[in-house]
Coordinates of C-alpha atoms and ligand atoms in Angstrom, one line a residue:
M1 CA -2.0 -39.3 -16.6
S2 CA -4.4 -39.6 -13.8
H3 CA -7.7 -39.4 -14.0
Y4 CA -7.9 -35.7 -12.9
E5 CA -5.2 -34.3 -15.2
K6 CA -6.5 -33.1 -19.1
P7 CA -3.6 -32.7 -21.1
A8 CA -4.1 -29.2 -22.1
E9 CA -4.8 -28.0 -18.5
L10 CA -0.8 -29.1 -17.4
Y11 CA 0.6 -25.5 -16.7
A12 CA -1.1 -23.6 -19.2
G13 CA -4.2 -20.9 -17.8
L14 CA -5.1 -20.1 -14.8
R15 CA -6.3 -23.5 -12.5
L16 CA -9.5 -22.5 -10.8
H17 CA -10.3 -26.4 -11.0
Q18 CA -8.9 -28.1 -7.9
N19 CA -8.8 -26.0 -5.5
E20 CA -5.1 -25.5 -5.6
N21 CA -3.1 -22.5 -3.6
T22 CA -3.3 -20.0 -6.6
G23 CA -0.1 -18.1 -5.3
G24 CA 1.9 -21.0 -4.7
C25 CA 4.3 -21.8 -1.7
S26 CA 6.0 -19.5 0.9
P27 CA 9.4 -18.5 -0.1
R28 CA 10.8 -19.9 2.8
V29 CA 9.9 -23.7 0.7
L30 CA 11.9 -23.0 -2.4
A31 CA 14.6 -22.2 -0.5
A32 CA 14.7 -25.0 2.1
L33 CA 14.3 -26.9 -1.4
A34 CA 17.1 -25.2 -2.9
A35 CA 19.8 -25.8 0.0
M36 CA 18.9 -29.7 0.1
R37 CA 22.2 -31.9 0.3
A38 CA 22.9 -34.7 -2.4
D39 CA 23.4 -36.7 0.7
Q40 CA 19.5 -35.9 1.8
V41 CA 18.5 -37.0 -1.4
G42 CA 20.8 -40.1 -1.1
Y43 CA 19.4 -41.6 2.1
Y44 CA 15.8 -42.7 2.7
P45 CA 13.8 -39.9 4.3
P46 CA 14.0 -39.5 8.4
Y47 CA 10.4 -38.5 9.6
A48 CA 10.8 -38.3 13.5
A49 CA 11.3 -34.1 12.6
A50 CA 8.9 -33.3 9.9
S51 CA 6.4 -35.3 12.4
E52 CA 7.2 -33.3 15.8
A53 CA 7.1 -30.0 14.0
C54 CA 3.4 -30.9 12.5
A55 CA 2.3 -32.5 15.5
R56 CA 3.5 -29.4 17.9
H57 CA 1.2 -27.0 15.1
F58 CA -1.7 -29.0 15.2
G59 CA -1.4 -29.3 19.1
V60 CA -1.0 -33.3 19.8
D61 CA 1.4 -35.8 20.4
P62 CA 3.7 -37.1 17.6
D63 CA 2.0 -40.7 18.1
R64 CA -1.2 -39.0 17.0
L65 CA 0.1 -38.3 13.9
M66 CA 1.1 -39.8 10.7
L67 CA 2.6 -38.7 7.6
I68 CA 0.8 -39.0 4.7
N69 CA 1.7 -38.4 0.7
G70 CA -1.1 -36.0 0.3
L71 CA -4.5 -36.6 2.1
D72 CA -5.5 -38.7 -1.3
E73 CA -2.5 -41.8 0.4
G74 CA -4.5 -41.5 4.0
I75 CA -7.8 -42.2 2.3
M76 CA -6.6 -44.6 0.2
A77 CA -4.8 -46.7 3.1
I78 CA -8.0 -46.2 5.4
S79 CA -10.0 -48.0 2.2
M80 CA -7.5 -50.3 1.9
M81 CA -7.5 -51.3 5.5
L82 CA -10.9 -51.2 6.2
L83 CA -13.3 -51.9 3.4
R84 CA -11.4 -54.9 2.0
Q85 CA -14.1 -57.8 1.5
T86 CA -13.5 -61.3 3.1
P87 CA -14.5 -64.4 1.5
G88 CA -18.1 -65.4 2.3
A89 CA -19.2 -62.1 4.6
P90 CA -21.1 -58.9 3.7
A91 CA -19.0 -56.5 1.6
P92 CA -17.9 -54.3 4.3
E93 CA -19.6 -50.7 3.8
A94 CA -18.8 -46.8 3.2
I95 CA -21.1 -44.2 4.1
V96 CA -20.8 -41.0 1.9
P97 CA -22.9 -38.1 2.5
E98 CA -23.1 -36.7 -1.2
P99 CA -21.9 -34.5 -2.9
A100 CA -18.8 -35.8 -1.5
F101 CA -15.3 -35.8 -3.0
E102 CA -14.8 -38.3 -5.7
I103 CA -12.1 -40.1 -3.8
F104 CA -14.3 -41.7 -1.4
G105 CA -16.3 -43.8 -3.5
Y106 CA -13.4 -44.8 -6.2
D107 CA -11.7 -45.6 -3.5
T108 CA -14.4 -47.8 -1.3
N109 CA -14.7 -49.3 -4.9
V110 CA -11.0 -50.3 -5.5
A111 CA -10.6 -51.9 -1.7
G112 CA -14.0 -54.1 -3.0
G113 CA -16.4 -52.0 0.0
R114 CA -19.7 -50.7 -1.0
C115 CA -20.1 -47.3 -1.1
V116 CA -24.2 -46.3 0.4
R117 CA -24.4 -42.7 -0.5
V118 CA -26.6 -40.2 1.4
M119 CA -28.5 -37.7 -0.8
P120 CA -27.7 -34.5 -0.1
A121 CA -30.4 -32.3 2.2
R122 CA -32.0 -28.7 1.0
D123 CA -29.0 -26.1 0.2
F124 CA -26.4 -28.5 1.4
Q125 CA -27.0 -29.0 5.6
F126 CA -25.8 -31.7 6.6
P127 CA -28.1 -34.9 6.7
L128 CA -27.3 -36.1 9.7
D129 CA -30.2 -38.2 10.2
D130 CA -30.1 -39.9 7.1
V131 CA -26.3 -40.4 7.7
L132 CA -27.7 -42.1 11.1
A133 CA -30.2 -44.1 8.6
A134 CA -27.6 -45.4 6.5
V135 CA -25.5 -46.8 9.4
T136 CA -25.7 -50.7 9.9
P137 CA -23.8 -53.1 11.1
A138 CA -20.9 -54.0 8.5
T139 CA -20.2 -49.8 8.4
R140 CA -16.9 -49.7 8.5
V141 CA -15.9 -46.2 7.6
V142 CA -17.5 -43.3 7.5
F143 CA -16.4 -40.2 4.9
L144 CA -16.9 -36.8 6.2
T145 CA -15.4 -33.8 4.6
N146 CA -15.7 -30.7 7.0
P147 CA -15.8 -28.1 5.4
N148 CA -17.4 -30.2 2.6
N149 CA -15.7 -30.2 -1.3
P150 CA -17.6 -29.0 -3.7
T151 CA -19.7 -27.4 -1.5
G152 CA -17.9 -25.5 1.2
V153 CA -20.3 -25.7 3.4
S154 CA -19.2 -26.7 6.7
M155 CA -20.8 -29.5 9.1
S156 CA -21.4 -29.0 13.0
L157 CA -18.9 -30.4 14.7
D158 CA -22.0 -32.1 16.9
A159 CA -23.1 -34.0 14.1
V160 CA -19.4 -36.0 13.9
R161 CA -20.1 -36.8 17.7
T162 CA -23.2 -38.2 17.1
I163 CA -22.1 -40.6 14.3
A164 CA -18.8 -41.3 15.5
R165 CA -20.9 -42.4 19.0
R166 CA -23.4 -44.3 16.5
V167 CA -21.1 -46.6 14.6
P168 CA -20.6 -50.3 15.2
A169 CA -17.1 -51.3 17.2
G170 CA -14.8 -51.2 14.6
A171 CA -15.8 -48.6 12.6
V172 CA -13.3 -45.7 11.4
V173 CA -15.4 -41.8 11.0
L174 CA -13.0 -39.8 8.4
V175 CA -12.9 -36.0 9.4
D176 CA -11.4 -35.1 5.8
E177 CA -10.1 -31.6 6.7
A178 CA -8.4 -30.6 3.6
Y179 CA -9.6 -27.0 3.8
A180 CA -9.9 -26.5 7.6
E181 CA -7.4 -23.3 7.3
F182 CA -10.6 -21.4 5.7
A183 CA -12.5 -22.1 7.8
V184 CA -11.0 -22.4 11.2
T185 CA -12.6 -24.8 13.1
T186 CA -11.3 -28.6 13.4
F187 CA -12.4 -31.5 15.1
I188 CA -8.5 -32.4 16.6
P189 CA -9.6 -31.4 20.4
D190 CA -12.0 -33.8 20.3
L191 CA -10.1 -36.3 19.1
P192 CA -9.0 -38.0 22.6
A193 CA -12.6 -38.4 23.3
F194 CA -13.2 -39.8 20.1
P195 CA -10.4 -42.6 19.0
N196 CA -12.3 -44.7 16.5
V197 CA -12.4 -41.1 14.8
V198 CA -9.1 -40.2 12.5
V199 CA -8.4 -36.6 11.3
G200 CA -7.1 -35.7 7.8
R201 CA -4.2 -32.2 6.9
T202 CA -3.2 -31.7 3.9
F203 CA -0.8 -29.1 3.4
S204 CA -1.9 -28.7 -0.4
K205 CA -4.4 -26.1 -0.1
A206 CA -3.7 -23.2 2.7
Y207 CA 0.2 -23.6 2.8
G208 CA 0.4 -24.6 -1.6
L209 CA 2.4 -28.2 -1.5
A210 CA 0.0 -30.0 -3.8
G211 CA 3.1 -30.5 -5.8
L212 CA 4.9 -32.2 -3.2
R213 CA 2.2 -34.2 -1.4
I214 CA 2.4 -34.1 1.7
G215 CA -0.3 -34.4 4.5
C216 CA -1.5 -35.9 7.6
L217 CA -3.7 -38.6 9.0
I218 CA -4.6 -37.5 13.1
G219 CA -6.0 -40.0 15.9
S220 CA -5.6 -42.3 18.5
P221 CA -2.5 -44.6 17.9
D222 CA -4.1 -47.5 18.0
A223 CA -6.6 -45.7 15.4
L224 CA -3.4 -45.5 12.8
D225 CA -1.7 -48.7 13.5
R226 CA -5.0 -49.8 11.9
I227 CA -4.5 -48.1 8.7
R228 CA -0.5 -47.6 8.6
P229 CA -0.1 -51.6 7.2
A230 CA -1.5 -50.0 3.8
V231 CA 1.1 -46.7 3.9
P232 CA 4.4 -47.8 2.1
V233 CA 7.0 -47.7 4.9
Y234 CA 8.7 -44.3 2.6
S235 CA 6.0 -42.9 1.1
V236 CA 7.1 -39.6 1.8
N237 CA 9.8 -37.6 -0.4
I238 CA 12.2 -35.9 1.0
A239 CA 11.4 -32.6 -0.4
A240 CA 8.3 -32.9 1.1
V241 CA 9.9 -33.1 4.8
V242 CA 12.1 -30.7 4.1
A243 CA 9.2 -28.5 2.7
V244 CA 6.8 -28.9 5.1
E245 CA 8.9 -27.9 8.0
A246 CA 10.4 -24.8 5.9
A247 CA 5.9 -23.9 5.5
L248 CA 5.1 -24.1 9.1
Q249 CA 7.9 -21.7 9.6
D250 CA 6.1 -19.0 7.6
P251 CA 2.6 -18.9 9.2
D252 CA 2.2 -14.7 7.9
H253 CA 2.5 -16.6 3.8
V254 CA -0.4 -18.6 5.1
T255 CA -2.4 -15.9 7.0
A256 CA -1.7 -13.3 3.8
Y257 CA -3.2 -16.2 1.5
L258 CA -6.3 -16.5 3.7
R259 CA -7.1 -13.2 3.7
E260 CA -6.3 -13.1 -0.5
V261 CA -9.5 -15.9 0.1
A262 CA -11.6 -14.4 1.8
E263 CA -11.7 -11.5 -0.4
S264 CA -11.6 -13.7 -3.2
K265 CA -15.0 -14.7 -2.0
R266 CA -16.1 -11.5 -1.3
L267 CA -16.0 -10.4 -4.7
L268 CA -17.1 -13.5 -6.1
Y269 CA -20.2 -13.3 -4.4
A270 CA -20.7 -9.5 -5.2
A271 CA -20.2 -10.5 -8.9
C272 CA -22.8 -13.4 -8.7
D273 CA -25.3 -11.3 -7.1
R274 CA -24.9 -9.2 -10.2
L275 CA -24.9 -11.8 -13.0
D276 CA -28.1 -13.3 -10.9
L277 CA -26.2 -16.7 -10.4
K278 CA -27.0 -18.6 -7.3
Y279 CA -24.2 -20.0 -5.1
W280 CA -23.7 -21.2 -1.6
R281 CA -21.3 -19.0 1.0
S282 CA -17.9 -21.1 1.0
D283 CA -16.0 -22.0 4.2
A284 CA -13.5 -23.5 2.2
N285 CA -10.8 -22.1 -0.9
F286 CA -13.5 -22.4 -3.7
V287 CA -17.3 -21.4 -4.7
L288 CA -19.9 -23.4 -6.0
V289 CA -22.0 -21.3 -8.3
A290 CA -25.4 -22.2 -10.2
V291 CA -25.4 -21.8 -13.5
G292 CA -27.9 -23.9 -15.2
D293 CA -28.5 -25.8 -18.3
R294 CA -25.5 -23.7 -20.1
V295 CA -22.5 -24.4 -17.6
K296 CA -21.1 -27.1 -20.6
S297 CA -20.5 -23.5 -22.7
F298 CA -20.0 -21.9 -19.4
I299 CA -16.7 -24.0 -19.0
A300 CA -15.8 -24.0 -22.5
G301 CA -16.1 -20.4 -22.7
A302 CA -13.8 -20.0 -19.8
E303 CA -11.7 -22.4 -21.4
A304 CA -11.5 -21.0 -24.2
R305 CA -10.2 -17.7 -22.5
G306 CA -7.1 -19.7 -20.5
I307 CA -9.2 -20.5 -17.5
Y308 CA -10.1 -23.7 -16.2
L309 CA -13.2 -24.3 -14.0
R310 CA -14.6 -27.5 -12.5
D311 CA -17.9 -28.9 -14.0
R312 CA -19.8 -30.4 -10.9
S313 CA -22.7 -30.8 -12.4
C314 CA -23.2 -34.3 -12.5
E315 CA -22.7 -34.6 -8.4
P316 CA -25.6 -35.6 -6.5
G317 CA -27.7 -31.4 -5.7
C318 CA -25.2 -29.7 -7.7
E319 CA -27.3 -29.8 -11.1
G320 CA -26.0 -27.0 -13.4
C321 CA -23.5 -26.4 -11.1
L322 CA -19.6 -25.4 -11.4
R323 CA -16.8 -24.9 -8.6
I324 CA -14.2 -21.6 -9.3
T325 CA -11.6 -21.8 -6.8
T326 CA -11.1 -18.6 -4.9
G327 CA -7.8 -17.9 -4.7
L328 CA -5.4 -14.6 -5.1
V329 CA -7.6 -12.3 -5.8
R330 CA -5.9 -10.4 -9.0
H331 CA -6.8 -14.4 -10.3
T332 CA -10.5 -14.3 -8.9
Q333 CA -10.3 -10.9 -10.5
Q334 CA -9.8 -12.4 -14.2
C335 CA -12.0 -15.5 -13.6
I336 CA -14.9 -12.8 -13.1
Q337 CA -14.5 -10.6 -15.4
V338 CA -14.5 -13.9 -17.7
L339 CA -17.6 -15.0 -15.7
E340 CA -19.1 -11.7 -17.5
E341 CA -17.2 -11.9 -20.8
V342 CA -18.9 -15.7 -21.2
L343 CA -22.5 -14.9 -19.4
C344 CA -22.7 -11.7 -21.8
G345 CA -22.0 -13.8 -25.9
A346 CA -23.9 -16.8 -23.8
A347 CA -27.1 -13.9 -23.7
Ligands
PLP1 C1 -11.7 -33.3 0.7 C2 -10.8 -33.7 -0.3 N1 -9.7 -33.9 0.5 C3 -8.5 -34.5 -0.1 C4 -7.8 -34.0 -1.0 C5 -6.5 -34.1 -1.4 O1 -5.5 -34.0 -0.8 P1 -4.2 -34.7 -1.1 O2 -3.4 -33.1 -1.9 O3 -3.3 -33.8 0.5 O4 -4.1 -35.7 -1.6 C6 -8.3 -33.0 -1.4 C7 -8.4 -32.5 -3.0 O5 -8.8 -31.4 -3.9 C8 -10.3 -33.1 -1.4 O6 -10.7 -31.9 -2.0

């Protein structure tokens, strides 16, 4: 079992704790999977067509894109290639602006690097000056997420440019755009001017392919070549290859889901206003909500009613906070009803 899972969570109940797509993938993906042939499964997977489809989708040349087994694999590969310690040398450093996706710190530790955490600024505005002050000659990676998880707050592309200009030669700035479809902005058009920046994308969120594990890294061929040795040759399986091509042929499915997410956030903000709960406006498919010191009982109360929420109260700047996935409107309505019940019960 991974560090994400609890046994009871598997598929029972409404999963609003991992920012997944609560509506699932396009029916075209299911049809493509059902139409797979035995020989496709029997052979190692070919990647050219799927890579080209993804490159076309993101508007880049295929040599600037590398398929990966979910963005998690890309983050681990970057860590293993850039943050490994060489005997006698100071530990390579990764800068992580907090609160952050916990895997950045986890993978930095696995690789043997030193995680330099930058504390949050007021209302989670991006702490650019503090990030720049954290840059040292030992900086090898800066992990940025736009929009950020767990806050949903975006950073400016200008801040990314400034950081990319300041890091030492050989360092890589990762812009993790796991939630970019919900936010619209992306650093991808800037990449040709910033060969030390790599953008990470995933098909787990807006496209609903989390169970199949597929994403990509986009950047200069040189930057990708430095990361590639830590990505197993056939790490993306044939079902994910087939699925991503089908998913990209159904943009309406994504557009409809983005509409649901926008409406879900509007409903959740209104509910928080009614219930007098602080929240942060999110550019992603989740909302961080502050419920104070009742956070554990809140989450337990929701879980008892079949809804899983994510406790983020131990993350820097997130004291008393939980994170709620905002997917299909009907799921958000269910969640709001439970929040109201739990809150009234706790009052
Ligand atoms: C910021 C961020 N990056 C990466 C991932 C992992 O994406 P994938 O499912 O493609 O491994 C997540 C998943 O929650 C995430 O929140």
